[in-house]
């Protein structure tokens, strides 16, 4: 059932009166009927503004919706920066360990084992970061919940989803350096810098 809100001004000492009308169908279809009823009560009463409740609610929550969208954009940017940083860190680690990887490959290590080694190293770093982040967020959550309206202290969905997303991004960021490490030519790696 749709609900329409119809505001009107009257001649009652210059005050505004508001009227809410419940409609079974489209709220705008009731406007002519409401005008007739108001005219039958007092000819000086006039409709000043007609809006549906959905429009009123949407206008009321627009600032919060905008803030949420801005926070989502910044969160996506932070996730992008984290993945770029992790990729850069792992690329640097692989370049620093080129000789070691070359020796491993020269001694017969399989490329898939080298990939696994690099990914495992990256996931160790990410695991430590995620664990530290969870501990810090559990500590800060109580303080933040006192600042936010109707917010639970611990949201299990958030505490599960965020580490999973960060781990998935970390795995993707590890794959390129891991693949590059598994393709190191042992002769080039052993020749030196």
Backbone as JSON Lines, residues from 0, in Angstrom:
{"i":0,"aa":"X","n":[0.85,-1.17,0.0],"ca":[0.0,0.0,0.0],"c":[0.89,1.23,0.0]}
{"i":1,"aa":"X","n":[0.7,2.13,-0.93],"ca":[1.48,3.35,-1.01],"c":[0.89,4.4,-0.09]}
{"i":2,"aa":"X","n":[1.74,5.27,0.41],"ca":[1.29,6.34,1.27],"c":[1.77,7.65,0.69]}
{"i":3,"aa":"X","n":[0.92,8.63,0.61],"ca":[1.31,9.94,0.11],"c":[1.21,10.96,1.21]}
{"i":4,"aa":"X","n":[2.13,11.9,1.21],"ca":[2.07,13.0,2.18],"c":[1.69,14.25,1.42]}
{"i":5,"aa":"X","n":[0.69,14.94,1.88],"ca":[0.23,16.15,1.22],"c":[0.27,17.27,2.24]}
{"i":6,"aa":"X","n":[1.06,18.3,1.95],"ca":[1.16,19.44,2.85],"c":[0.29,20.57,2.3]}
{"i":7,"aa":"X","n":[-0.36,21.3,3.18],"ca":[-1.14,22.43,2.73],"c":[-1.04,23.55,3.76]}
{"i":8,"aa":"X","n":[-1.26,24.79,3.3],"ca":[-1.26,25.96,4.16],"c":[-2.68,26.45,4.34]}
{"i":9,"aa":"X","n":[-2.97,26.9,5.52],"ca":[-4.32,27.38,5.77],"c":[-4.3,28.81,6.29]}
{"i":10,"aa":"X","n":[-5.49,29.31,6.55],"ca":[-5.63,30.69,7.01],"c":[-5.75,30.74,8.52]}
{"i":11,"aa":"X","n":[-5.21,29.73,9.2],"ca":[-5.31,29.69,10.64],"c":[-4.17,30.48,11.26]}
{"i":12,"aa":"X","n":[-4.29,31.77,11.28],"ca":[-3.32,32.69,11.88],"c":[-1.93,32.5,11.26]}
{"i":13,"aa":"X","n":[-1.88,32.22,9.95],"ca":[-0.61,32.12,9.23],"c":[0.18,30.86,9.5]}
{"i":14,"aa":"X","n":[-0.41,29.89,10.18],"ca":[0.33,28.65,10.48],"c":[0.2,27.67,9.33]}
{"i":15,"aa":"X","n":[1.21,26.79,9.22],"ca":[1.15,25.73,8.22],"c":[0.6,24.47,8.86]}
{"i":16,"aa":"X","n":[-0.21,23.79,8.14],"ca":[-0.72,22.51,8.59],"c":[-0.24,21.44,7.61]}
{"i":17,"aa":"X","n":[-0.02,20.26,8.13],"ca":[0.41,19.15,7.29],"c":[-0.62,18.04,7.38]}
{"i":18,"aa":"X","n":[-0.86,17.43,6.25],"ca":[-1.83,16.37,6.18],"c":[-1.19,15.18,5.47]}
{"i":19,"aa":"X","n":[-1.32,14.0,6.08],"ca":[-0.83,12.78,5.45],"c":[-2.03,11.93,5.07]}
{"i":20,"aa":"X","n":[-2.05,11.49,3.83],"ca":[-3.17,10.71,3.32],"c":[-2.64,9.36,2.87]}
{"i":21,"aa":"X","n":[-3.3,8.3,3.32],"ca":[-2.92,6.94,2.9],"c":[-3.7,6.61,1.63]}
{"i":22,"aa":"X","n":[-2.95,6.11,0.64],"ca":[-3.59,5.79,-0.65],"c":[-3.43,4.31,-0.94]}
{"i":23,"aa":"X","n":[-4.48,3.7,-1.46],"ca":[-4.41,2.29,-1.85],"c":[-3.68,2.15,-3.17]}
{"i":24,"aa":"X","n":[-3.74,3.16,-4.03],"ca":[-3.08,3.13,-5.33],"c":[-1.99,4.18,-5.39]}
{"i":25,"aa":"X","n":[-1.95,4.89,-6.51],"ca":[-0.96,5.95,-6.68],"c":[-1.37,7.16,-5.84]}
{"i":26,"aa":"X","n":[-0.48,7.66,-4.98],"ca":[-0.83,8.8,-4.13],"c":[-1.2,10.05,-4.92]}
{"i":27,"aa":"X","n":[-0.57,10.24,-6.08],"ca":[-0.87,11.44,-6.87],"c":[-2.31,11.46,-7.38]}
{"i":28,"aa":"X","n":[-2.94,10.3,-7.45],"ca":[-4.33,10.24,-7.91],"c":[-5.3,10.84,-6.88]}
{"i":29,"aa":"X","n":[-4.88,10.94,-5.63],"ca":[-5.75,11.49,-4.58],"c":[-5.71,13.01,-4.49]}
{"i":30,"aa":"X","n":[-4.74,13.66,-5.14],"ca":[-4.57,15.11,-5.0],"c":[-5.84,15.88,-5.37]}
{"i":31,"aa":"X","n":[-6.49,15.62,-6.51],"ca":[-7.72,16.37,-6.83],"c":[-8.81,16.17,-5.78]}
{"i":32,"aa":"X","n":[-8.95,14.96,-5.28],"ca":[-9.98,14.68,-4.27],"c":[-9.69,15.44,-2.97]}
{"i":33,"aa":"X","n":[-8.39,15.49,-2.57],"ca":[-8.01,16.22,-1.35],"c":[-8.26,17.71,-1.54]}
{"i":34,"aa":"X","n":[-7.96,18.23,-2.74],"ca":[-8.23,19.65,-3.02],"c":[-9.72,19.97,-2.84]}
{"i":35,"aa":"X","n":[-10.57,19.08,-3.37],"ca":[-12.03,19.28,-3.25],"c":[-12.47,19.28,-1.79]}
{"i":36,"aa":"X","n":[-11.93,18.33,-1.02],"ca":[-12.31,18.23,0.39],"c":[-11.85,19.47,1.17]}
{"i":37,"aa":"X","n":[-10.64,19.94,0.88],"ca":[-10.15,21.15,1.56],"c":[-10.99,22.37,1.18]}
{"i":38,"aa":"X","n":[-11.35,22.45,-0.09],"ca":[-12.18,23.58,-0.55],"c":[-13.54,23.55,0.11]}
{"i":39,"aa":"X","n":[-14.07,22.36,0.34],"ca":[-15.38,22.27,0.98],"c":[-15.3,22.68,2.45]}
{"i":40,"aa":"X","n":[-14.12,22.51,3.08],"ca":[-13.95,22.92,4.48],"c":[-13.7,24.42,4.59]}
{"i":41,"aa":"X","n":[-12.8,24.93,3.75],"ca":[-12.44,26.35,3.82],"c":[-11.82,26.73,2.48]}
{"i":42,"aa":"X","n":[-12.38,27.71,1.8],"ca":[-11.9,28.14,0.48],"c":[-10.51,28.77,0.55]}
{"i":43,"aa":"X","n":[-10.08,29.25,1.71],"ca":[-8.78,29.92,1.83],"c":[-7.63,28.93,2.02]}
{"i":44,"aa":"X","n":[-7.93,27.66,2.27],"ca":[-6.88,26.66,2.4],"c":[-6.35,26.29,1.02]}
{"i":45,"aa":"X","n":[-5.02,26.24,0.89],"ca":[-4.41,25.91,-0.4],"c":[-3.31,24.88,-0.2]}
{"i":46,"aa":"X","n":[-3.15,24.01,-1.18],"ca":[-2.08,23.02,-1.14],"c":[-0.76,23.71,-1.5]}
{"i":47,"aa":"X","n":[0.2,23.6,-0.62],"ca":[1.49,24.25,-0.87],"c":[2.49,23.27,-1.48]}
{"i":48,"aa":"X","n":[2.43,22.03,-1.08],"ca":[3.42,21.07,-1.54],"c":[2.81,19.68,-1.49]}
{"i":49,"aa":"X","n":[3.02,18.91,-2.55],"ca":[2.53,17.54,-2.59],"c":[3.73,16.64,-2.84]}
{"i":50,"aa":"X","n":[3.9,15.65,-1.98],"ca":[5.03,14.72,-2.15],"c":[4.64,13.37,-1.55]}
{"i":51,"aa":"X","n":[5.18,12.29,-2.11],"ca":[4.93,10.97,-1.56],"c":[5.84,10.76,-0.35]}
{"i":52,"aa":"X","n":[5.48,9.8,0.48],"ca":[6.32,9.49,1.64],"c":[7.68,8.98,1.19]}
{"i":53,"aa":"X","n":[7.71,8.22,0.08],"ca":[8.99,7.74,-0.43],"c":[9.91,8.91,-0.77]}
{"i":54,"aa":"X","n":[9.35,9.96,-1.39],"ca":[10.15,11.14,-1.71],"c":[10.63,11.85,-0.44]}
{"i":55,"aa":"X","n":[9.76,11.95,0.55],"ca":[10.12,12.6,1.82],"c":[11.24,11.82,2.52]}
{"i":56,"aa":"X","n":[11.09,10.49,2.58],"ca":[12.11,9.66,3.23],"c":[13.42,9.73,2.46]}
{"i":57,"aa":"X","n":[13.34,9.67,1.14],"ca":[14.55,9.74,0.31],"c":[15.28,11.06,0.53]}
{"i":58,"aa":"X","n":[14.55,12.15,0.62],"ca":[15.18,13.45,0.87],"c":[15.78,13.51,2.27]}
{"i":59,"aa":"X","n":[15.14,12.85,3.22],"ca":[15.64,12.89,4.6],"c":[16.94,12.09,4.76]}
{"i":60,"aa":"X","n":[17.09,10.99,4.02],"ca":[18.28,10.15,4.18],"c":[19.34,10.42,3.11]}
{"i":61,"aa":"X","n":[19.11,11.4,2.26],"ca":[20.08,11.71,1.19],"c":[21.47,12.03,1.72]}
{"i":62,"aa":"X","n":[21.63,12.83,2.78],"ca":[22.99,13.09,3.27],"c":[23.7,11.83,3.77]}
{"i":63,"aa":"X","n":[22.98,10.96,4.47],"ca":[23.58,9.72,4.94],"c":[23.95,8.81,3.77]}
{"i":64,"aa":"X","n":[23.09,8.76,2.75],"ca":[23.37,7.94,1.57],"c":[24.63,8.45,0.87]}
{"i":65,"aa":"X","n":[24.77,9.77,0.75],"ca":[25.95,10.35,0.11],"c":[27.21,10.02,0.91]}
{"i":66,"aa":"X","n":[27.12,10.16,2.23],"ca":[28.27,9.83,3.08],"c":[28.68,8.37,2.93]}
{"i":67,"aa":"X","n":[27.72,7.49,2.87],"ca":[28.0,6.06,2.7],"c":[28.67,5.8,1.35]}
{"i":68,"aa":"X","n":[28.21,6.46,0.31],"ca":[28.83,6.29,-1.01],"c":[30.25,6.8,-1.03]}
{"i":69,"aa":"X","n":[30.5,7.92,-0.37],"ca":[31.86,8.46,-0.3],"c":[32.78,7.5,0.46]}
{"i":70,"aa":"X","n":[32.29,6.95,1.56],"ca":[33.08,5.99,2.33],"c":[33.35,4.74,1.5]}
{"i":71,"aa":"X","n":[32.37,4.28,0.73],"ca":[32.57,3.11,-0.12],"c":[33.64,3.37,-1.19]}
{"i":72,"aa":"X","n":[33.65,4.56,-1.76],"ca":[34.67,4.91,-2.76],"c":[36.05,4.92,-2.11]}
{"i":73,"aa":"X","n":[36.17,5.51,-0.91],"ca":[37.45,5.52,-0.22],"c":[37.89,4.11,0.18]}
{"i":74,"aa":"X","n":[36.95,3.27,0.57],"ca":[37.28,1.88,0.92],"c":[37.79,1.13,-0.31]}
{"i":75,"aa":"X","n":[37.15,1.33,-1.46],"ca":[37.61,0.68,-2.69],"c":[39.01,1.19,-3.06]}
{"i":76,"aa":"X","n":[39.23,2.48,-2.89],"ca":[40.57,3.03,-3.15],"c":[41.61,2.45,-2.21]}
{"i":77,"aa":"X","n":[41.24,2.29,-0.94],"ca":[42.17,1.69,0.02],"c":[42.49,0.25,-0.35]}
{"i":78,"aa":"X","n":[41.48,-0.5,-0.78],"ca":[41.71,-1.88,-1.2],"c":[42.62,-1.93,-2.41]}
{"i":79,"aa":"X","n":[42.46,-1.01,-3.34],"ca":[43.33,-0.94,-4.52],"c":[44.76,-0.62,-4.1]}
{"i":80,"aa":"X","n":[44.92,0.34,-3.2],"ca":[46.27,0.69,-2.72],"c":[46.93,-0.47,-1.98]}
{"i":81,"aa":"X","n":[46.14,-1.21,-1.2],"ca":[46.68,-2.37,-0.48],"c":[47.17,-3.41,-1.47]}
{"i":82,"aa":"X","n":[46.37,-3.69,-2.5],"ca":[46.78,-4.71,-3.46],"c":[47.99,-4.27,-4.26]}
{"i":83,"aa":"X","n":[48.08,-3.0,-4.63],"ca":[49.26,-2.49,-5.35],"c":[50.48,-2.55,-4.45]}
{"i":84,"aa":"X","n":[50.32,-2.16,-3.19],"ca":[51.44,-2.22,-2.25],"c":[51.93,-3.63,-2.01]}
{"i":85,"aa":"X","n":[50.99,-4.55,-1.87],"ca":[51.38,-5.95,-1.68],"c":[52.07,-6.51,-2.92]}
{"i":86,"aa":"X","n":[51.56,-6.16,-4.08],"ca":[52.21,-6.59,-5.31],"c":[53.63,-6.02,-5.39]}
{"i":87,"aa":"X","n":[53.78,-4.75,-5.07],"ca":[55.11,-4.13,-5.09],"c":[56.06,-4.77,-4.09]}
{"i":88,"aa":"X","n":[55.57,-5.05,-2.89],"ca":[56.4,-5.68,-1.87],"c":[56.85,-7.07,-2.31]}
{"i":89,"aa":"X","n":[55.92,-7.86,-2.82],"ca":[56.28,-9.2,-3.27],"c":[57.19,-9.16,-4.49]}
{"i":90,"aa":"X","n":[56.97,-8.21,-5.38],"ca":[57.87,-8.05,-6.52],"c":[59.28,-7.73,-6.06]}
{"i":91,"aa":"X","n":[59.4,-6.87,-5.04],"ca":[60.71,-6.53,-4.49],"c":[61.35,-7.75,-3.82]}
{"i":92,"aa":"X","n":[60.57,-8.5,-3.05],"ca":[61.11,-9.7,-2.38],"c":[61.6,-10.7,-3.42]}
{"i":93,"aa":"X","n":[60.83,-10.88,-4.48],"ca":[61.25,-11.81,-5.53],"c":[62.52,-11.33,-6.19]}
{"i":94,"aa":"X","n":[62.63,-10.04,-6.47],"ca":[63.86,-9.53,-7.11],"c":[65.06,-9.66,-6.18]}
{"i":95,"aa":"X","n":[64.85,-9.49,-4.87],"ca":[65.95,-9.65,-3.91],"c":[66.36,-11.11,-3.76]}
{"i":96,"aa":"X","n":[65.43,-12.01,-4.0],"ca":[65.72,-13.44,-3.83],"c":[65.97,-14.14,-5.17]}
{"i":97,"aa":"X","n":[66.27,-13.37,-6.21],"ca":[66.46,-13.95,-7.54],"c":[67.58,-14.99,-7.53]}
{"i":98,"aa":"X","n":[68.69,-14.7,-6.86],"ca":[69.8,-15.67,-6.8],"c":[69.36,-16.96,-6.11]}
{"i":99,"aa":"X","n":[68.69,-16.8,-4.98],"ca":[68.24,-17.99,-4.24],"c":[67.29,-18.82,-5.1]}
{"i":100,"aa":"X","n":[66.36,-18.15,-5.76],"ca":[65.4,-18.85,-6.62],"c":[66.12,-19.51,-7.79]}
{"i":101,"aa":"X","n":[67.12,-18.83,-8.35],"ca":[67.91,-19.4,-9.44],"c":[68.64,-20.66,-8.99]}
{"i":102,"aa":"X","n":[69.21,-20.62,-7.78],"ca":[69.9,-21.8,-7.25],"c":[68.9,-22.93,-7.07]}
{"i":103,"aa":"X","n":[67.75,-22.64,-6.52],"ca":[66.73,-23.67,-6.33],"c":[66.34,-24.32,-7.66]}
{"i":104,"aa":"X","n":[66.12,-23.47,-8.68],"ca":[65.74,-23.99,-9.99],"c":[66.89,-24.77,-10.62]}
{"i":105,"aa":"X","n":[68.14,-24.3,-10.44],"ca":[69.31,-25.0,-11.0],"c":[69.49,-26.36,-10.34]}
{"i":106,"aa":"X","n":[69.12,-26.45,-9.07],"ca":[69.25,-27.73,-8.36],"c":[68.06,-28.66,-8.58]}
{"i":107,"aa":"X","n":[67.1,-28.22,-9.4],"ca":[66.02,-29.11,-9.78],"c":[64.67,-28.83,-9.15]}
{"i":108,"aa":"X","n":[64.52,-27.69,-8.5],"ca":[63.21,-27.36,-7.92],"c":[62.2,-27.15,-9.04]}
{"i":109,"aa":"X","n":[61.02,-27.64,-8.83],"ca":[59.97,-27.48,-9.83],"c":[59.41,-26.05,-9.76]}
{"i":110,"aa":"X","n":[59.06,-25.48,-10.91],"ca":[58.51,-24.11,-10.92],"c":[57.27,-23.96,-10.04]}
{"i":111,"aa":"X","n":[56.43,-24.99,-9.97],"ca":[55.23,-24.87,-9.13],"c":[55.6,-24.76,-7.66]}
{"i":112,"aa":"X","n":[56.71,-25.4,-7.25],"ca":[57.15,-25.28,-5.86],"c":[57.69,-23.88,-5.58]}
{"i":113,"aa":"X","n":[58.35,-23.28,-6.57],"ca":[58.83,-21.9,-6.41],"c":[57.63,-20.96,-6.3]}
{"i":114,"aa":"X","n":[56.6,-21.18,-7.13],"ca":[55.39,-20.35,-7.03],"c":[54.76,-20.49,-5.66]}
{"i":115,"aa":"X","n":[54.68,-21.72,-5.18],"ca":[54.1,-21.96,-3.86],"c":[54.91,-21.27,-2.77]}
{"i":116,"aa":"X","n":[56.24,-21.28,-2.9],"ca":[57.11,-20.62,-1.93],"c":[56.83,-19.12,-1.86]}
{"i":117,"aa":"X","n":[56.73,-18.49,-3.02],"ca":[56.47,-17.05,-3.06],"c":[55.08,-16.72,-2.53]}
{"i":118,"aa":"X","n":[54.07,-17.5,-2.94],"ca":[52.7,-17.25,-2.47],"c":[52.61,-17.47,-0.96]}
{"i":119,"aa":"X","n":[53.27,-18.51,-0.46],"ca":[53.25,-18.79,0.98],"c":[53.88,-17.63,1.75]}
{"i":120,"aa":"X","n":[54.99,-17.1,1.23],"ca":[55.64,-15.97,1.9],"c":[54.7,-14.75,1.92]}
{"i":121,"aa":"X","n":[54.04,-14.5,0.79],"ca":[53.1,-13.38,0.74],"c":[51.93,-13.56,1.67]}
{"i":122,"aa":"X","n":[51.42,-14.79,1.75],"ca":[50.28,-15.05,2.63],"c":[50.67,-14.98,4.1]}
{"i":123,"aa":"X","n":[51.93,-15.3,4.41],"ca":[52.38,-15.12,5.79],"c":[52.33,-13.65,6.19]}
{"i":124,"aa":"X","n":[52.81,-12.8,5.27],"ca":[52.76,-11.35,5.54],"c":[51.31,-10.87,5.69]}
{"i":125,"aa":"X","n":[50.45,-11.32,4.79],"ca":[49.05,-10.91,4.84],"c":[48.37,-11.46,6.08]}
{"i":126,"aa":"X","n":[48.68,-12.71,6.43],"ca":[48.09,-13.3,7.64],"c":[48.45,-12.51,8.89]}
{"i":127,"aa":"X","n":[49.71,-12.09,8.98],"ca":[50.12,-11.27,10.13],"c":[49.39,-9.93,10.13]}
{"i":128,"aa":"X","n":[49.25,-9.33,8.95],"ca":[48.54,-8.05,8.85],"c":[47.06,-8.18,9.18]}
{"i":129,"aa":"X","n":[46.43,-9.24,8.69],"ca":[45.0,-9.45,8.97],"c":[44.79,-9.73,10.46]}
{"i":130,"aa":"X","n":[45.68,-10.52,11.06],"ca":[45.54,-10.81,12.49],"c":[45.7,-9.53,13.31]}
{"i":131,"aa":"X","n":[46.7,-8.73,12.98],"ca":[46.89,-7.46,13.7],"c":[45.69,-6.53,13.48]}
{"i":132,"aa":"X","n":[45.16,-6.51,12.26],"ca":[43.99,-5.68,11.97],"c":[42.76,-6.12,12.72]}
{"i":133,"aa":"X","n":[42.56,-7.44,12.84],"ca":[41.4,-7.94,13.6],"c":[41.51,-7.58,15.08]}
{"i":134,"aa":"X","n":[42.71,-7.74,15.64],"ca":[42.9,-7.4,17.05],"c":[42.65,-5.9,17.27]}
{"i":135,"aa":"X","n":[43.21,-5.07,16.38],"ca":[43.01,-3.62,16.52],"c":[41.55,-3.24,16.33]}
{"i":136,"aa":"X","n":[40.88,-3.86,15.35],"ca":[39.48,-3.5,15.11],"c":[38.58,-3.96,16.25]}
{"i":137,"aa":"X","n":[38.88,-5.09,16.86],"ca":[38.09,-5.52,18.02],"c":[38.24,-4.53,19.17]}
{"i":138,"aa":"X","n":[39.43,-3.97,19.3],"ca":[39.65,-2.98,20.36],"c":[38.98,-1.65,20.08]}
{"i":139,"aa":"X","n":[38.96,-1.24,18.82],"ca":[38.41,0.06,18.45],"c":[36.89,0.02,18.29]}
{"i":140,"aa":"X","n":[36.35,-1.15,18.04],"ca":[34.91,-1.27,17.75],"c":[34.04,-0.78,18.89]}
{"i":141,"aa":"X","n":[34.4,-1.08,20.1],"ca":[33.59,-0.6,21.25],"c":[33.54,0.92,21.27]}
{"i":142,"aa":"X","n":[34.67,1.55,21.04],"ca":[34.73,3.01,21.05],"c":[33.9,3.57,19.89]}
{"i":143,"aa":"X","n":[34.0,2.98,18.71],"ca":[33.25,3.47,17.56],"c":[31.75,3.27,17.73]}
{"i":144,"aa":"X","n":[31.34,2.18,18.35],"ca":[29.9,1.93,18.51],"c":[29.26,2.98,19.41]}
{"i":145,"aa":"X","n":[30.03,3.58,20.3],"ca":[29.47,4.64,21.14],"c":[29.26,5.92,20.34]}
{"i":146,"aa":"X","n":[29.95,6.06,19.21],"ca":[29.8,7.26,18.39],"c":[28.73,7.13,17.31]}
{"i":147,"aa":"X","n":[28.35,5.89,16.99],"ca":[27.4,5.65,15.91],"c":[26.05,5.21,16.46]}
{"i":148,"aa":"X","n":[24.99,5.63,15.77],"ca":[23.63,5.34,16.2],"c":[23.24,3.94,15.78]}
{"i":149,"aa":"X","n":[22.68,3.16,16.7],"ca":[22.18,1.81,16.46],"c":[23.18,0.93,15.72]}
{"i":150,"aa":"X","n":[24.41,0.92,16.2],"ca":[25.46,0.09,15.61],"c":[25.86,-0.97,16.62]}
{"i":151,"aa":"X","n":[25.91,-2.23,16.17],"ca":[26.32,-3.3,17.05],"c":[27.82,-3.22,17.28]}
{"i":152,"aa":"X","n":[28.26,-3.69,18.45],"ca":[29.69,-3.66,18.75],"c":[30.46,-4.58,17.82]}
{"i":153,"aa":"X","n":[29.95,-5.77,17.61],"ca":[30.67,-6.74,16.79],"c":[29.74,-7.3,15.73]}
{"i":154,"aa":"X","n":[30.04,-7.0,14.5],"ca":[29.27,-7.5,13.36],"c":[30.04,-8.67,12.76]}
{"i":155,"aa":"X","n":[29.53,-9.88,12.99],"ca":[30.24,-11.1,12.55],"c":[30.44,-11.1,11.04]}
{"i":156,"aa":"X","n":[29.45,-10.64,10.29],"ca":[29.58,-10.62,8.83],"c":[30.78,-9.77,8.4]}
{"i":157,"aa":"X","n":[30.94,-8.62,9.0],"ca":[32.07,-7.74,8.66],"c":[33.39,-8.36,9.08]}
{"i":158,"aa":"X","n":[33.43,-8.94,10.28],"ca":[34.68,-9.52,10.78],"c":[35.08,-10.79,10.03]}
{"i":159,"aa":"X","n":[34.16,-11.38,9.27],"ca":[34.5,-12.54,8.44],"c":[34.77,-12.11,7.0]}
{"i":160,"aa":"X","n":[33.93,-11.23,6.47],"ca":[34.02,-10.84,5.07],"c":[35.29,-10.05,4.75]}
{"i":161,"aa":"X","n":[35.62,-9.07,5.57],"ca":[36.78,-8.23,5.28],"c":[38.08,-9.03,5.22]}
{"i":162,"aa":"X","n":[38.39,-9.89,6.21],"ca":[39.62,-10.69,6.07],"c":[39.61,-11.61,4.86]}
{"i":163,"aa":"X","n":[38.44,-12.16,4.52],"ca":[38.36,-13.02,3.34],"c":[38.64,-12.24,2.05]}
{"i":164,"aa":"X","n":[38.07,-11.05,1.95],"ca":[38.31,-10.22,0.77],"c":[39.77,-9.82,0.69]}
{"i":165,"aa":"X","n":[40.35,-9.4,1.82],"ca":[41.76,-9.02,1.82],"c":[42.67,-10.2,1.47]}
{"i":166,"aa":"X","n":[42.33,-11.37,1.95],"ca":[43.13,-12.56,1.62],"c":[43.01,-12.9,0.14]}
{"i":167,"aa":"X","n":[41.81,-12.78,-0.42],"ca":[41.63,-13.04,-1.85],"c":[42.42,-12.05,-2.7]}
{"i":168,"aa":"X","n":[42.38,-10.78,-2.31],"ca":[43.16,-9.76,-3.02],"c":[44.65,-10.07,-2.89]}
{"i":169,"aa":"X","n":[45.07,-10.5,-1.71],"ca":[46.48,-10.83,-1.5],"c":[46.92,-12.0,-2.37]}
{"i":170,"aa":"X","n":[46.07,-12.99,-2.49],"ca":[46.41,-14.14,-3.35],"c":[46.57,-13.68,-4.8]}
{"i":171,"aa":"X","n":[45.65,-12.85,-5.26],"ca":[45.77,-12.33,-6.62],"c":[47.03,-11.48,-6.79]}
{"i":172,"aa":"X","n":[47.36,-10.69,-5.77],"ca":[48.56,-9.86,-5.85],"c":[49.83,-10.7,-5.78]}
{"i":173,"aa":"X","n":[49.78,-11.88,-5.2],"ca":[50.94,-12.77,-5.1],"c":[51.17,-13.57,-6.37]}
{"i":174,"aa":"X","n":[50.14,-13.79,-7.16],"ca":[50.26,-14.69,-8.3],"c":[51.24,-14.2,-9.36]}
{"i":175,"aa":"X","n":[51.24,-12.92,-9.67],"ca":[52.14,-12.4,-10.72],"c":[53.6,-12.52,-10.31]}
{"i":176,"aa":"X","n":[54.01,-12.03,-9.11],"ca":[55.41,-12.24,-8.71],"c":[55.77,-13.72,-8.59]}
{"i":177,"aa":"X","n":[54.83,-14.54,-8.16],"ca":[55.1,-15.98,-8.04],"c":[55.34,-16.59,-9.41]}
{"i":178,"aa":"X","n":[54.54,-16.21,-10.38],"ca":[54.73,-16.72,-11.73],"c":[56.07,-16.24,-12.3]}
{"i":179,"aa":"X","n":[56.4,-14.97,-12.06],"ca":[57.67,-14.42,-12.53],"c":[58.84,-15.15,-11.87]}
{"i":180,"aa":"X","n":[58.72,-15.45,-10.58],"ca":[59.8,-16.14,-9.87],"c":[60.0,-17.54,-10.42]}
{"i":181,"aa":"X","n":[58.93,-18.2,-10.8],"ca":[59.06,-19.57,-11.31],"c":[59.67,-19.61,-12.71]}
{"i":182,"aa":"X","n":[59.74,-18.48,-13.38],"ca":[60.29,-18.42,-14.74],"c":[61.7,-17.83,-14.77]}
{"i":183,"aa":"X","n":[62.32,-17.65,-13.61],"ca":[63.68,-17.11,-13.54],"c":[64.63,-18.1,-14.22]}
{"i":184,"aa":"X","n":[65.48,-17.58,-15.1],"ca":[66.49,-18.42,-15.76],"c":[67.64,-18.62,-14.77]}
{"i":185,"aa":"X","n":[67.95,-19.85,-14.39],"ca":[68.99,-20.09,-13.39],"c":[70.36,-19.51,-13.8]}
{"i":186,"aa":"X","n":[70.7,-19.55,-15.08],"ca":[71.99,-19.02,-15.52],"c":[72.08,-17.52,-15.34]}
{"i":187,"aa":"X","n":[71.02,-16.82,-15.68],"ca":[70.98,-15.36,-15.51],"c":[71.0,-15.01,-14.03]}
{"i":188,"aa":"X","n":[70.27,-15.74,-13.23],"ca":[70.21,-15.47,-11.79],"c":[71.55,-15.71,-11.12]}
{"i":189,"aa":"X","n":[72.31,-16.73,-11.56],"ca":[73.57,-17.07,-10.92],"c":[74.72,-16.2,-11.4]}
{"i":190,"aa":"X","n":[74.6,-15.54,-12.54],"ca":[75.66,-14.64,-13.03],"c":[75.84,-13.45,-12.13]}
{"i":191,"aa":"X","n":[74.82,-13.06,-11.46],"ca":[74.92,-11.95,-10.52],"c":[74.31,-10.7,-11.07]}
{"i":192,"aa":"X","n":[74.55,-9.61,-10.36],"ca":[73.94,-8.33,-10.69],"c":[74.66,-7.75,-11.82]}
